[in-house]
Every structure is written in C-alpha cells, then in structure tokens.
C-alpha cells in the first residue's frame, strides 16, 4: 500500500508561480496553423498581420450628390452663387462611386440647385476631398493590422477580409487529455449501485476548458492501478499539450496520481493552503504539465479556475474579454474560517437599499450546488478566523452586475412556495432571480432588521397567545410590513404505512422511535417545543432530539433513508419522498418585507403573482397548503 502525505503545502499564488517558472520553455514554444479568416473568431494571431489592400482601395464618394473640382467652387456664397456646368465642372455621382481626376470633392445633392439638364447652382465652396473617402483612409497596404497574440473578434474578421487577408496564421489549439480514475467511478448512465459514483467531473472539465482555445479528449475511466496510470500517461504525453488526472490526488491508499507523476517526471507542488482544493498536484512529465485535480467537484472547479485556466491562457495567449467585476458589499452571515487556508466562499448576492449583501452558500468541497447557484466568490484570506456578519468584503462576481442588481434575497425559513414563486417570476421577467437561503424564522427576522434581505419567510408560534410571528418580530423591529403567504399543514412525517404507529407527541418517547429535529431557529422546532411543554414531555425522553436538519426536505430525506422514524415538518416535504403524514396543526407562514422593498416594482409583481388563481392552483397541488389569506397584509 502506497500512502503519501503532501509535499510542503504552499499558498496558491506561490505554487502557481513556482510551477509556471518551470514551464517557461513550454509557454515560449508557439505552434501555428493557417486557417480561413472566416473561421478565426476567438483564435489568436501567431504573427503580426499586414494589410494586402488599401481600404478603401480608391477615392470614393461618401455622399450622394455631385463630384466637383474644388477650385471651381471657390468664391460661391449665399449672396453670390456660382453656376457649374456638367462634364466641365461637375458630374452626378452616388455614395461609393469613384472620384477620379479632375474631380476632387463632393457636394451633397441637398446643397445644389438644379437649373437645367447641364447646369447647377451652388451657394457654398468646398475644400479638396470634402466628402471623399480617400484611398487608404482606413488602412494602407503593408500596414500592420494586428500584432501577434491578438484574440480575433467577429469585427476583426470583416476588417481582415476588407484588407485582402483571407488566410491567417493562428496559434494551434491546445490538446488536452483528461483521465478519470477510480474503481468506484462509472459513466453517469451506467450507475446501478448506490455506492458507485457517477463520473460527472469530466463533462464539467471539458466544457470549462473548451471555452478557451483548447480541446479535450476524455479517456476511458482507469482503475486505481499505478502501473496502468503510468502507462497511460507515458503513451499519451507526446500527443497532448496537457494531461489532467481526476482524481486520486490526496492521501488515500488508492490515491496514485502523485506516484505516477513523480515516477515519470517530477511533482513540483502537492498541496495548497486553500479550501476547497487543497490536494492539487502540479507536475511535469517530459516538459509537459500534468495536473492532478482533486475529485470533489468544488475543489476541482477551483483548481480549474485558478490554475488550469491561467495555464491555458499563458500557453494560448488568448485575451479574455469578459472579466469578472469586483464589487464591495457586506457579509450577511457570520462565518468561521480556517487560519491556515484561504477559503473560496461561494455566495448569493443581492442589493438591499443600495448595499450589496453576500449570503454564503453551502461550503463543502463536494457541494456542487453552490457552484451552480453562485453569484460570486468571497475570498477569506489565510489567517482570518472569523468573518463577522456586516463586515465589509470584496465580492468577485460570477454573474453580471445587472443580474445581481435584480436579485431578490429571501432569507429565513424556507418554503416550497418560495421556489414556486421563483419560477413564476421568471415567466414575467427573465432577469429577476430569487436567491433564497434557509436560516430559520428567527434568522429571517434578524436578516430584515439588519438589511440583509428583501423578504423573510417565517412561522413562529407564540406559545402564550397562540398568535404567529408578530411578538417575535416586535422584539427587534418597530415598524414593519407582514404579508401572509399560506397556512401550512404541519405534522409528523413518518415512514410509509407509519410502522411505529406515531399519532401524538407522547408517541415520540416510545422505545425504538428515532426522532429527527430541526435547528433551534426554525419555527417547526418552536412548534415541537411548544407541544412538548404543553404536554409535560421532557425533551431528554425523545431519542434523536439533538439531531438537527436545516430544511423540511432534508428532514424528510433522513426518514426516507431510514436514518430516523419521524420528524415534524410540512406535508409537501412528505409528499416529495412519498412518505406518510400525520397532521398536527395548521400554522401561519408569513413574509416580512424590508421597508425599502415595499415600493419596489418587483414586490408589486410578487403580490400580483401570489394573488393569481393560477399560482394558488399550483400551490395546492403541492399538498398541505391553505391559501385563504395569501397575499393579504397582516400588518402594513
Ligand atoms: N487523510 C486525508 N484524506 C483526505 C484529505 C487529506 O488531506 N487527508 N484531503 C481531502 C480533500 S481536501 C479532498 S478535496 C479529497 C480529494 O481526494 P482525491 O483528489 O484523492 O479524490 P478521490 O479520493 O479519488 O475522490 C474523492 C471524491 O471525489 C469525487 N470524484 C472523484 N472523481 C470524480 C469524477 N470523475 N466525477 C465526479 N466525482 C468524482 C467522488 O465523490 C469521490 O468520492 O480528499 C480528502 N481526503
Ligand atoms: O481541499 Mo478539499 O477540496 O477541501 O475538500
């Protein structure tokens, strides 16, 4: 068994610098190919390109009118016009016609008076080349059109064709070989067993890389076998410019990437002080880069963005026009980070009252959903232990600012109707996205109080009054607007057929019943605690009381997977996993609206949508929703 731990872990900037310094010769070596100019959009010139033609290639009229000899017009004024004679002083021409000697200027048709078939009157003189596009005005034959390493655009193509350039030397596209490895990895369509991992990274990697001047061949999946891995690299290293291995980059007993690269060539960097992405391997075999990408998709994505992309661009010299903007904002949440690693935190972003707020998405290296949902990335530098909520940060946008400006932040207790609303909104205005985060009902109140959200969903029962939400909100906010979204049926989500026979709260204490709870700030948790107290049931008697999930859907999934027997949640979540449901109560679920959002046209749109019969019909289909007050204000 070959195990190996990381070489000295390095900061990513230092690691890239060291690796690239060993690849100087590789970067310098250009290979060219000659292609048709019409096919050259996005490609990079390999040499300076010179014009073969003058543009325009002759003196041409820029206007419809008459060609004149400028000298013959001198002296013409408003009070003493001049008469010009056809073929002696002028000729009729149109835009684009050649202007040949003795003619040297143009007068627009609007500025002449026709006297008869052969004579015109003018009241202004013109200087030489007035309204004439002179030969070579745009470009002269022999002039340099582009230097080397210019990335060509569609406009460049028409320019080149006009200048008589039809074939063009460009840098050859990079050939990349991607080798997926792992005994447990199978093609996504061929997954039959739960423990098998669908090979999804290569499709992501290929599509990522092929945005640049590179094409990717994906090798068949290799087993965890050092000799097979080495043989495959050896056979292909001459044919390709870059080999990527995925995964086997960390310290497991079957992680062979390090050994394969180091035995065939040399590993320059293994291990980076970043999170995710730590186990990346940067090596060189036969003067070509060979990179070991970490297996988890988020880690893999970071190494692609921050190492593979710059490597490709260094090699292909491509300029990337769309660079991501960096904006200033605040963190909408307190985050603990690592002091030894730079963390790449994916965030959703919205603008609340002229201030950008970044809401952290899921943080694990395997949570690809965060990459799909991200509006931007916040780098928490090494050495920073805590990012406070409200702290000023730079947000590196991954979507355009226009899109982010339109985002609606809905933070608090999540509900499936928020997802339904998100879909409805897109039908009315494709540029509006709902960015939602589940921080529980109390978290939602705090988010509105601090200006971190446009709306917050909540369902907080006040055990004393039996009322919902208001007493909690008034602890933090004096003036507020609260609108009802629905009444939801809360109950026990249980396995199909309710094998443990759960009907009441006291049933939760029965032997062999495993409960799954919600987090402390969740309204459902408060509902549970309310009933336990009312019935005099001590939480210690419930097995699993301290196991928490962060959403109704995750809670239902735990029950589906037989990791628990029962949890309190909404009927719609039980329906998703075809579980049984024992109703307990109807609870009121309201939306608290940030004051700056009330007059926003996007809020008007939301009111219109949730008030519509169509929306209510679709909501009812989810199950367990009462919509009698939907859209009504509880407090304005
Ligand atoms: N003892 C230690 N264990 C681990 C460490 C460590 O420092 N010490 N680092 C962890 C970190 S951080 C990461 S990231 C992972 C990376 O591991 P590998 O690059 O060796 O990847 P594998 O173990 O082969 O696979 C892990 C995981 O990645 C997914 N995967 C892999 N290939 C694909 C693919 N082609 N398509 C989709 N997904 C793929 C899959 O979920 C694998 O289970 O190591 C930690 N361990
Ligand atoms: O570096 Mo790993 O990519 O954090 O999970």
XYZ file of C-alpha atoms and ligand atoms in Angstrom:
687
model
C 0.000 0.000 0.000
C 1.466 3.292 -1.071
C 0.472 6.252 1.008
C 1.979 9.613 0.825
C 1.257 12.848 2.520
C 1.553 16.242 0.988
C 4.804 17.852 -0.054
C 5.174 21.132 1.771
C 1.810 22.809 1.392
C 2.086 26.165 -0.354
C -0.009 29.288 -0.807
C -1.738 29.097 -4.155
C -0.059 32.209 -5.568
C 3.414 30.881 -4.704
C 2.539 27.413 -6.011
C 1.398 28.739 -9.375
C 4.459 30.971 -9.674
C 6.827 28.099 -8.969
C 5.037 25.751 -11.351
C 4.883 28.292 -14.170
C 8.548 29.209 -13.712
C 9.417 25.581 -14.537
C 7.269 25.784 -17.680
C 8.870 28.859 -19.288
C 10.152 26.962 -22.311
C 6.759 25.282 -22.755
C 4.999 28.647 -22.762
C 7.521 30.150 -25.211
C 7.191 27.372 -27.781
C 4.460 28.504 -30.184
C 2.958 26.187 -32.743
C 0.992 27.673 -35.598
C -1.586 26.694 -38.133
C -3.028 28.632 -41.050
C -6.806 28.865 -41.206
C -9.521 30.649 -43.157
C -10.126 34.123 -41.748
C -13.868 33.450 -41.679
C -13.261 30.658 -39.168
C -10.923 32.633 -36.946
C -13.220 34.208 -34.354
C -11.769 33.673 -30.886
C -8.442 32.430 -32.233
C -5.114 34.122 -31.503
C -2.786 35.543 -34.168
C 0.562 33.753 -34.266
C 2.334 36.525 -36.167
C 1.746 40.171 -36.951
C -0.792 40.500 -39.750
C -0.319 43.056 -42.532
C -2.820 44.519 -44.977
C -2.759 43.258 -48.574
C -5.066 46.030 -49.803
C -5.749 49.702 -49.243
C -9.055 50.385 -47.525
C -10.785 51.961 -49.287
C -8.882 50.952 -52.395
C -9.829 54.094 -54.399
C -11.059 57.615 -53.667
C -14.750 57.168 -53.156
C -17.708 59.384 -52.565
C -19.106 59.411 -49.057
C -22.387 61.045 -50.202
C -24.982 61.074 -52.967
C -24.564 64.270 -54.982
C -22.116 65.764 -57.446
C -18.383 65.351 -57.870
C -16.742 68.766 -58.349
C -13.344 70.330 -58.872
C -12.919 72.095 -55.563
C -11.107 75.049 -57.148
C -14.135 75.738 -59.385
C -16.326 76.183 -56.301
C -14.209 78.830 -54.639
C -15.953 82.156 -54.185
C -19.506 80.733 -54.116
C -21.509 82.272 -51.257
C -25.111 82.666 -50.241
C -25.315 86.135 -51.835
C -23.197 85.344 -54.900
C -23.841 81.756 -56.012
C -21.854 80.059 -58.743
C -23.099 78.175 -61.766
C -21.365 74.851 -62.569
C -21.524 73.047 -65.918
C -21.935 69.294 -66.390
C -18.766 67.474 -67.512
C -16.781 70.686 -67.244
C -17.207 71.499 -63.531
C -19.203 68.568 -62.143
C -20.685 65.088 -62.591
C -23.563 63.321 -60.857
C -22.408 60.515 -58.515
C -23.756 58.284 -55.723
C -22.253 57.142 -52.425
C -19.368 54.736 -53.050
C -18.693 55.893 -56.648
C -15.039 56.504 -57.509
C -13.942 60.150 -57.604
C -11.437 60.446 -60.430
C -9.400 63.337 -61.727
C -10.016 66.152 -62.332
C -12.729 65.870 -59.645
C -11.570 66.053 -56.030
C -14.596 66.850 -53.850
C -18.303 66.113 -53.400
C -21.317 68.333 -52.759
C -24.403 66.666 -51.298
C -27.478 66.612 -53.513
C -29.381 68.629 -50.884
C -26.939 71.511 -51.249
C -27.263 72.141 -55.002
C -29.962 73.816 -57.078
C -30.619 72.237 -60.449
C -31.062 74.843 -63.172
C -31.444 72.567 -66.208
C -30.012 69.306 -67.641
C -26.496 70.620 -67.748
C -26.301 73.345 -65.126
C -26.458 73.591 -61.342
C -26.167 76.477 -58.901
C -24.123 76.259 -55.663
C -24.053 78.712 -52.736
C -21.030 77.292 -50.884
C -17.477 76.458 -51.781
C -15.885 73.120 -50.810
C -12.299 72.273 -49.960
C -10.396 69.403 -51.621
C -11.612 65.924 -50.550
C -14.707 67.276 -48.898
C -16.984 64.195 -48.504
C -14.497 61.955 -50.253
C -13.160 58.818 -48.561
C -9.568 58.916 -49.629
C -7.746 55.802 -50.791
C -6.161 54.086 -47.775
C -8.070 56.323 -45.360
C -8.781 53.366 -43.069
C -5.793 51.207 -43.755
C -2.861 51.265 -46.214
C -1.423 48.223 -47.909
C 1.523 46.969 -45.862
C 0.295 48.489 -42.626
C 0.161 46.200 -39.598
C -3.423 45.238 -38.808
C -2.764 43.226 -35.659
C 0.311 42.315 -33.692
C 0.861 38.697 -32.694
C -1.194 37.325 -29.815
C -4.277 39.287 -30.648
C -7.532 37.458 -29.976
C -9.718 37.883 -33.031
C -13.337 39.003 -32.865
C -16.120 38.944 -35.456
C -15.395 42.605 -36.265
C -11.752 41.785 -36.878
C -12.867 39.208 -39.427
C -14.633 41.725 -41.650
C -11.715 44.107 -41.244
C -9.232 41.423 -42.334
C -11.320 40.425 -45.353
C -11.593 44.065 -46.403
C -7.827 44.399 -46.151
C -7.439 41.419 -48.515
C -6.339 38.903 -45.865
C -8.061 35.565 -46.396
C -5.811 33.048 -44.662
C -4.297 33.735 -41.293
C -1.651 32.121 -39.072
C -3.033 31.433 -35.620
C -1.749 29.555 -32.598
C -2.653 25.922 -32.627
C -5.393 24.925 -30.189
C -4.197 23.125 -27.118
C -4.833 19.377 -26.964
C -5.791 18.294 -23.504
C -6.193 14.727 -22.313
C -8.392 14.165 -19.313
C -8.054 10.869 -17.499
C -10.775 9.991 -14.968
C -9.659 7.386 -12.451
C -11.210 5.408 -9.635
C -12.609 1.898 -9.105
C -15.899 3.303 -7.841
C -16.353 5.698 -10.762
C -18.777 4.809 -13.564
C -20.331 6.616 -16.501
C -23.391 8.508 -15.169
C -25.782 6.403 -17.263
C -24.228 3.170 -16.008
C -24.691 3.764 -12.287
C -26.626 0.801 -10.877
C -25.381 0.629 -7.287
C -25.740 3.284 -4.608
C -22.023 3.230 -3.748
C -20.968 3.928 -7.322
C -20.002 7.490 -8.176
C -21.185 8.921 -11.473
C -18.303 10.300 -13.486
C -19.593 13.850 -13.766
C -16.380 15.815 -13.472
C -15.096 15.187 -16.986
C -18.147 16.750 -18.619
C -17.687 19.802 -16.415
C -13.942 19.952 -17.080
C -14.308 19.510 -20.833
C -16.931 22.228 -21.138
C -14.924 24.549 -18.926
C -11.708 24.141 -20.923
C -13.293 24.252 -24.358
C -14.433 27.835 -23.737
C -10.807 28.661 -24.439
C -8.590 27.665 -27.386
C -8.270 24.107 -26.250
C -9.968 20.832 -26.993
C -10.319 17.979 -24.564
C -10.265 14.231 -25.193
C -11.741 12.254 -22.327
C -10.024 8.926 -21.734
C -11.988 5.901 -20.577
C -12.143 5.545 -16.777
C -8.985 3.948 -15.383
C -8.932 1.685 -12.334
C -6.886 2.646 -9.262
C -3.755 0.943 -10.543
C -0.410 2.701 -10.533
C 1.056 0.782 -13.481
C -1.989 1.336 -15.688
C -1.956 5.021 -14.809
C 1.753 5.367 -15.588
C 1.425 3.502 -18.884
C -1.478 5.704 -19.981
C 0.399 8.909 -19.193
C 3.514 7.654 -20.956
C 1.634 6.650 -24.093
C -0.086 9.997 -24.388
C 2.367 12.603 -23.189
C 3.858 13.153 -26.680
C 0.430 13.588 -28.297
C -1.005 16.077 -25.843
C -0.034 19.503 -24.545
C -1.540 18.958 -21.126
C -2.710 15.931 -19.174
C -5.248 16.217 -16.373
C -5.889 13.410 -13.930
C -9.049 13.203 -11.869
C -8.855 12.272 -9.026
C -6.722 10.361 -6.527
C -4.809 13.458 -5.557
C -4.996 13.175 -1.774
C -3.579 10.742 0.726
C -5.778 7.639 0.417
C -4.309 4.166 -0.029
C -5.506 4.216 -3.641
C -4.504 7.764 -4.497
C -1.814 7.071 -7.089
C -1.667 10.326 -9.008
C 1.306 11.629 -7.071
C 3.369 8.479 -7.577
C 2.519 8.156 -11.262
C 3.596 11.731 -11.999
C 6.649 11.663 -9.768
C 7.935 8.384 -11.148
C 7.571 9.514 -14.777
C 8.679 13.082 -14.167
C 8.546 15.396 -11.193
C 5.846 16.724 -8.921
C 6.546 20.413 -8.350
C 3.680 21.215 -5.998
C 1.476 18.907 -3.938
C -0.901 20.548 -1.529
C -2.121 24.143 -1.398
C -3.273 26.286 1.505
C -6.744 26.685 0.069
C -10.175 25.399 0.905
C -11.538 23.590 -1.012
C -8.866 22.386 -3.447
C -6.049 21.526 -1.067
C -4.764 18.257 -2.572
C -3.966 19.539 -6.102
C -0.863 18.075 -7.778
C 1.205 20.153 -10.210
C 3.808 18.103 -12.025
C 5.894 17.979 -15.188
C 6.495 14.933 -17.373
C 8.711 15.243 -20.492
C 8.480 19.047 -20.297
C 4.673 18.957 -20.349
C 2.412 19.894 -17.457
C 0.486 17.068 -15.790
C -2.047 18.147 -13.193
C -3.828 16.071 -10.594
C -7.244 17.590 -9.940
C -8.960 16.839 -6.629
C -12.017 14.650 -7.005
C -14.672 16.699 -5.261
C -16.360 18.915 -7.825
C -15.983 22.210 -5.989
C -12.288 21.555 -5.310
C -11.851 20.542 -8.918
C -13.569 23.702 -10.114
C -11.247 25.911 -8.052
C -8.108 24.293 -9.490
C -9.591 24.686 -12.972
C -10.333 28.383 -12.457
C -7.154 29.359 -10.669
C -4.501 27.068 -12.159
C -5.648 25.303 -15.336
C -7.244 28.399 -16.867
C -4.193 30.652 -16.383
C -2.001 27.840 -17.672
C -4.083 27.521 -20.841
C -4.223 31.276 -21.356
C -0.464 31.561 -20.856
C 0.054 28.911 -23.476
C -2.581 30.013 -25.999
C -2.072 33.765 -25.321
C -5.804 34.284 -25.519
C -7.219 37.519 -24.135
C -10.420 37.035 -22.198
C -12.691 39.983 -22.738
C -15.352 39.268 -20.157
C -13.584 39.744 -16.885
C -15.474 39.373 -13.676
C -16.229 42.531 -11.808
C -15.302 43.030 -8.155
C -17.833 44.881 -6.017
C -17.889 45.953 -2.405
C -20.509 44.586 -0.060
C -21.131 43.137 3.349
C -21.355 39.614 4.617
C -24.897 38.603 5.503
C -23.711 35.940 7.915
C -21.004 35.238 10.472
C -18.547 32.699 9.100
C -15.780 30.765 10.805
C -12.880 30.090 8.502
C -9.512 28.398 8.597
C -6.413 30.292 9.690
C -4.089 28.108 7.639
C -6.016 28.131 4.374
C -7.508 30.680 2.013
C -11.191 29.854 1.694
C -13.203 30.233 -1.500
C -16.665 31.042 -0.221
C -19.464 30.918 -2.802
C -22.162 33.490 -2.213
C -25.540 34.599 -3.459
C -25.635 38.388 -3.821
C -28.397 40.961 -3.700
C -28.696 44.708 -3.324
C -30.738 45.786 -0.333
C -31.137 49.540 -0.017
C -28.068 50.348 -2.153
C -25.827 47.940 -0.301
C -24.661 44.618 -1.703
C -25.135 41.698 0.660
C -23.375 38.367 0.204
C -25.182 35.306 1.517
C -22.932 32.245 1.910
C -23.969 29.122 0.034
C -23.100 25.580 1.102
C -19.405 25.334 1.825
C -18.277 21.717 1.426
C -15.921 20.639 -1.362
C -18.486 18.164 -2.629
C -21.415 20.616 -2.769
C -21.580 21.351 -6.446
C -24.933 23.113 -5.937
C -23.034 26.079 -4.542
C -21.137 26.471 -7.800
C -24.351 26.341 -9.799
C -26.074 28.891 -7.589
C -23.204 31.295 -7.002
C -23.435 34.961 -7.917
C -19.895 35.495 -6.723
C -16.986 34.306 -4.639
C -15.576 35.875 -1.499
C -12.006 35.000 -0.646
C -11.413 34.680 3.075
C -7.688 35.041 3.278
C -5.476 32.753 5.285
C -5.167 33.900 8.883
C -8.719 35.169 9.202
C -10.633 33.124 11.692
C -13.989 34.843 11.623
C -15.800 36.880 9.045
C -18.356 38.867 11.012
C -21.826 39.493 9.703
C -21.988 43.051 8.397
C -18.253 43.069 7.752
C -17.144 44.803 4.546
C -15.920 42.435 1.868
C -14.984 42.283 -1.801
C -17.258 40.126 -3.889
C -15.818 38.676 -7.105
C -18.877 38.442 -9.299
C -19.581 35.382 -11.397
C -22.729 36.828 -12.910
C -23.184 40.267 -14.420
C -23.882 43.167 -12.119
C -27.172 43.799 -13.932
C -28.370 40.335 -12.961
C -27.189 40.699 -9.371
C -28.859 44.120 -9.069
C -32.169 42.438 -9.838
C -31.804 39.557 -7.403
C -34.377 39.283 -4.647
C -32.933 37.953 -1.393
C -35.393 35.790 0.517
C -33.805 34.680 3.747
C -35.392 32.943 6.674
C -37.441 29.813 6.931
C -37.660 28.192 3.573
C -40.886 27.055 1.997
C -41.623 25.304 -1.268
C -43.893 28.170 -2.304
C -40.799 30.385 -2.460
C -39.422 28.038 -5.131
C -42.734 28.125 -6.942
C -42.667 31.921 -6.797
C -39.108 31.936 -8.145
C -40.284 30.040 -11.193
C -43.368 32.218 -11.709
C -41.305 35.413 -11.561
C -39.098 34.228 -14.412
C -42.173 33.863 -16.614
C -42.911 37.556 -16.163
C -39.356 38.884 -16.156
C -36.491 36.593 -17.063
C -33.987 38.955 -15.448
C -35.307 38.539 -11.914
C -33.922 35.722 -9.775
C -34.898 34.793 -6.264
C -31.871 33.981 -4.143
C -33.042 32.099 -1.095
C -31.241 30.894 1.993
C -32.587 28.848 4.828
C -31.545 30.309 8.168
C -34.746 29.630 10.072
C -37.535 32.034 11.018
C -35.616 33.960 13.687
C -32.664 34.242 11.319
C -35.097 35.781 8.837
C -36.230 38.464 11.290
C -32.595 39.326 12.002
C -31.870 39.492 8.264
C -34.645 42.044 7.728
C -33.635 44.025 10.839
C -30.041 44.251 9.609
C -30.891 44.927 5.970
C -29.575 41.635 4.627
C -32.720 40.561 2.801
C -35.680 41.877 0.802
C -38.098 39.387 2.298
C -38.024 36.765 5.029
C -40.298 33.776 5.477
C -41.383 32.764 8.984
C -43.799 30.671 11.015
C -43.198 31.333 14.701
C -45.866 30.308 17.133
C -46.152 32.411 20.268
C -46.984 29.812 22.932
C -48.627 32.403 25.153
C -51.049 33.952 22.694
C -51.316 31.230 20.078
C -50.555 34.032 17.554
C -47.872 33.749 14.914
C -44.756 35.835 14.146
C -45.817 39.271 15.442
C -44.493 39.073 19.004
C -41.145 37.773 17.737
C -40.811 40.488 15.109
C -41.700 43.236 17.584
C -38.796 42.259 19.787
C -36.472 43.524 17.057
C -38.416 45.826 14.720
C -40.930 48.610 15.443
C -42.255 49.437 12.013
C -42.747 46.540 9.654
C -44.846 45.064 6.878
C -46.042 41.487 7.154
C -47.891 39.606 4.441
C -49.387 36.136 4.594
C -48.153 33.519 2.149
C -50.085 30.461 3.347
C -51.261 28.286 6.178
C -49.248 25.092 6.143
C -50.205 21.745 7.474
C -47.539 20.680 9.958
C -47.391 17.145 11.173
C -45.363 14.031 11.775
C -43.525 12.872 8.706
C -43.261 9.103 9.090
C -42.260 6.129 7.025
C -44.766 4.655 4.602
C -47.534 2.851 6.496
C -46.480 4.531 9.775
C -44.857 1.313 11.096
C -44.098 2.860 14.517
C -47.702 3.966 14.878
C -46.988 7.598 15.709
C -50.064 9.718 16.323
C -49.267 12.019 19.250
C -46.327 13.859 20.773
C -46.087 11.330 23.580
C -45.584 8.603 20.944
C -42.215 10.233 20.224
C -40.892 8.943 23.538
C -41.721 5.323 22.780
C -38.908 2.782 22.755
C -37.287 2.324 19.362
C -38.589 5.605 17.906
C -35.826 7.699 16.356
C -36.706 11.366 16.048
C -35.056 13.872 13.725
C -35.257 17.516 14.782
C -34.951 20.940 13.151
C -32.414 23.589 14.115
C -33.131 25.876 17.078
C -34.072 28.930 14.997
C -36.651 27.020 12.959
C -40.333 27.652 13.507
C -41.002 23.914 13.370
C -38.643 23.415 16.290
C -40.515 26.045 18.292
C -43.769 24.277 17.445
C -42.357 20.993 18.755
C -41.046 22.565 21.961
C -44.406 24.276 22.495
C -46.268 20.987 22.315
C -43.726 19.147 24.468
C -44.044 21.768 27.150
C -47.833 21.819 26.946
C -47.962 18.081 27.381
C -45.216 17.970 30.001
C -42.862 15.839 27.913
C -39.177 16.301 28.642
C -37.001 16.501 25.506
C -34.496 14.048 27.056
C -37.063 11.349 26.600
C -37.003 11.753 22.830
C -34.266 9.762 21.145
C -32.664 11.965 18.459
C -33.924 15.295 19.838
C -30.438 16.763 19.378
C -30.042 15.572 15.751
C -30.843 18.579 13.589
C -31.608 19.144 9.938
C -31.822 22.514 8.223
C -34.859 22.075 5.999
C -38.106 20.192 5.723
C -36.887 18.391 2.645
C -33.609 17.242 4.241
C -35.549 16.069 7.249
C -37.912 14.038 5.072
C -34.947 12.519 3.213
C -33.439 11.276 6.503
C -36.697 9.436 7.188
C -36.857 8.061 3.677
C -33.305 6.718 4.102
C -34.306 5.072 7.396
C -31.898 7.208 9.414
C -34.882 8.271 11.540
C -38.524 7.252 12.030
C -40.210 10.575 12.483
C -39.750 14.310 12.309
C -42.019 17.315 12.408
C -42.437 19.003 9.056
C -44.768 20.115 6.294
C -46.915 17.823 4.216
C -45.399 18.950 0.917
C -41.998 17.614 2.044
C -43.555 14.246 2.965
C -45.152 14.129 -0.481
C -41.818 14.641 -2.263
C -40.492 11.353 -0.830
C -43.802 9.510 -0.807
C -43.820 9.301 2.985
C -46.839 9.248 5.265
C -48.033 12.241 7.199
C -49.960 12.650 10.451
C -51.385 16.197 10.680
C -50.796 18.135 13.898
C -51.621 21.775 13.199
C -52.097 24.436 10.571
C -49.504 27.126 11.042
C -49.335 30.573 9.550
C -46.404 31.237 7.254
C -45.808 34.949 6.570
C -43.370 37.075 4.651
C -41.736 40.005 6.422
C -40.867 42.694 3.902
C -37.900 45.049 4.108
C -39.161 48.690 4.090
C -37.035 49.580 1.035
C -38.705 46.805 -0.953
C -42.345 47.761 -0.448
C -42.497 50.292 -3.273
C -40.215 48.260 -5.500
C -41.882 47.152 -8.759
C -40.532 43.665 -8.107
C -42.603 43.472 -4.935
C -45.687 44.613 -6.826
C -45.028 41.784 -9.265
C -44.760 39.280 -6.412
C -48.099 40.478 -5.000
C -49.694 40.098 -8.391
C -48.326 36.573 -8.817
C -49.242 35.171 -5.436
C -52.686 36.737 -5.705
C -53.360 34.975 -9.001
C -55.642 31.936 -9.229
C -53.044 30.135 -11.331
C -50.395 30.389 -8.604
C -52.818 29.208 -5.953
C -53.835 26.231 -8.062
C -50.198 25.157 -8.464
C -49.557 25.706 -4.736
C -52.475 23.494 -3.780
C -51.082 20.692 -5.902
C -48.023 20.538 -3.624
C -50.287 19.442 -0.795
C -50.964 20.733 2.698
C -51.376 24.419 1.882
C -54.360 26.594 2.786
C -54.343 29.752 0.707
C -57.319 31.715 2.056
C -55.205 34.738 3.128
C -52.392 34.503 0.603
C -51.195 37.994 -0.351
C -53.168 39.709 2.430
C -51.332 42.098 4.705
C -51.269 41.147 8.357
C -49.594 44.396 9.184
C -48.856 47.325 6.855
N -6.424 11.756 5.128
C -6.795 12.710 4.278
N -7.860 12.499 3.482
C -8.238 13.451 2.632
C -7.551 14.664 2.580
C -6.437 14.851 3.409
O -5.782 15.898 3.416
N -6.085 13.825 4.232
N -7.989 15.634 1.728
C -9.413 15.654 1.457
C -9.677 16.626 0.454
S -9.490 18.214 0.951
C -10.151 16.301 -0.784
S -10.592 17.537 -1.877
C -10.325 14.933 -1.216
C -9.732 14.761 -2.625
O -9.412 13.498 -2.850
P -8.865 12.939 -4.203
O -8.488 14.021 -5.141
O -7.816 11.965 -3.855
O -10.122 12.250 -4.836
P -10.682 10.771 -4.636
O -10.449 10.313 -3.246
O -10.212 9.934 -5.727
O -12.213 11.082 -4.848
C -12.910 11.828 -3.892
C -14.311 12.064 -4.336
O -14.328 12.909 -5.464
C -15.415 12.593 -6.280
N -14.942 12.248 -7.620
C -13.755 11.723 -7.962
N -13.679 11.583 -9.294
C -14.818 12.026 -9.798
C -15.333 12.152 -11.116
N -14.617 11.813 -12.188
N -16.578 12.686 -11.277
C -17.298 13.062 -10.190
N -16.847 12.968 -8.931
C -15.643 12.454 -8.732
C -16.119 11.455 -5.612
O -17.163 11.943 -4.815
C -15.057 10.837 -4.768
O -15.553 10.142 -3.676
O -9.688 14.052 -0.329
C -9.971 14.288 1.072
N -9.342 13.241 1.818
O -9.474 20.636 -0.474
Mo -10.752 19.640 -0.271
O -11.008 20.215 -1.802
O -11.169 20.978 0.804
O -12.293 19.220 0.160
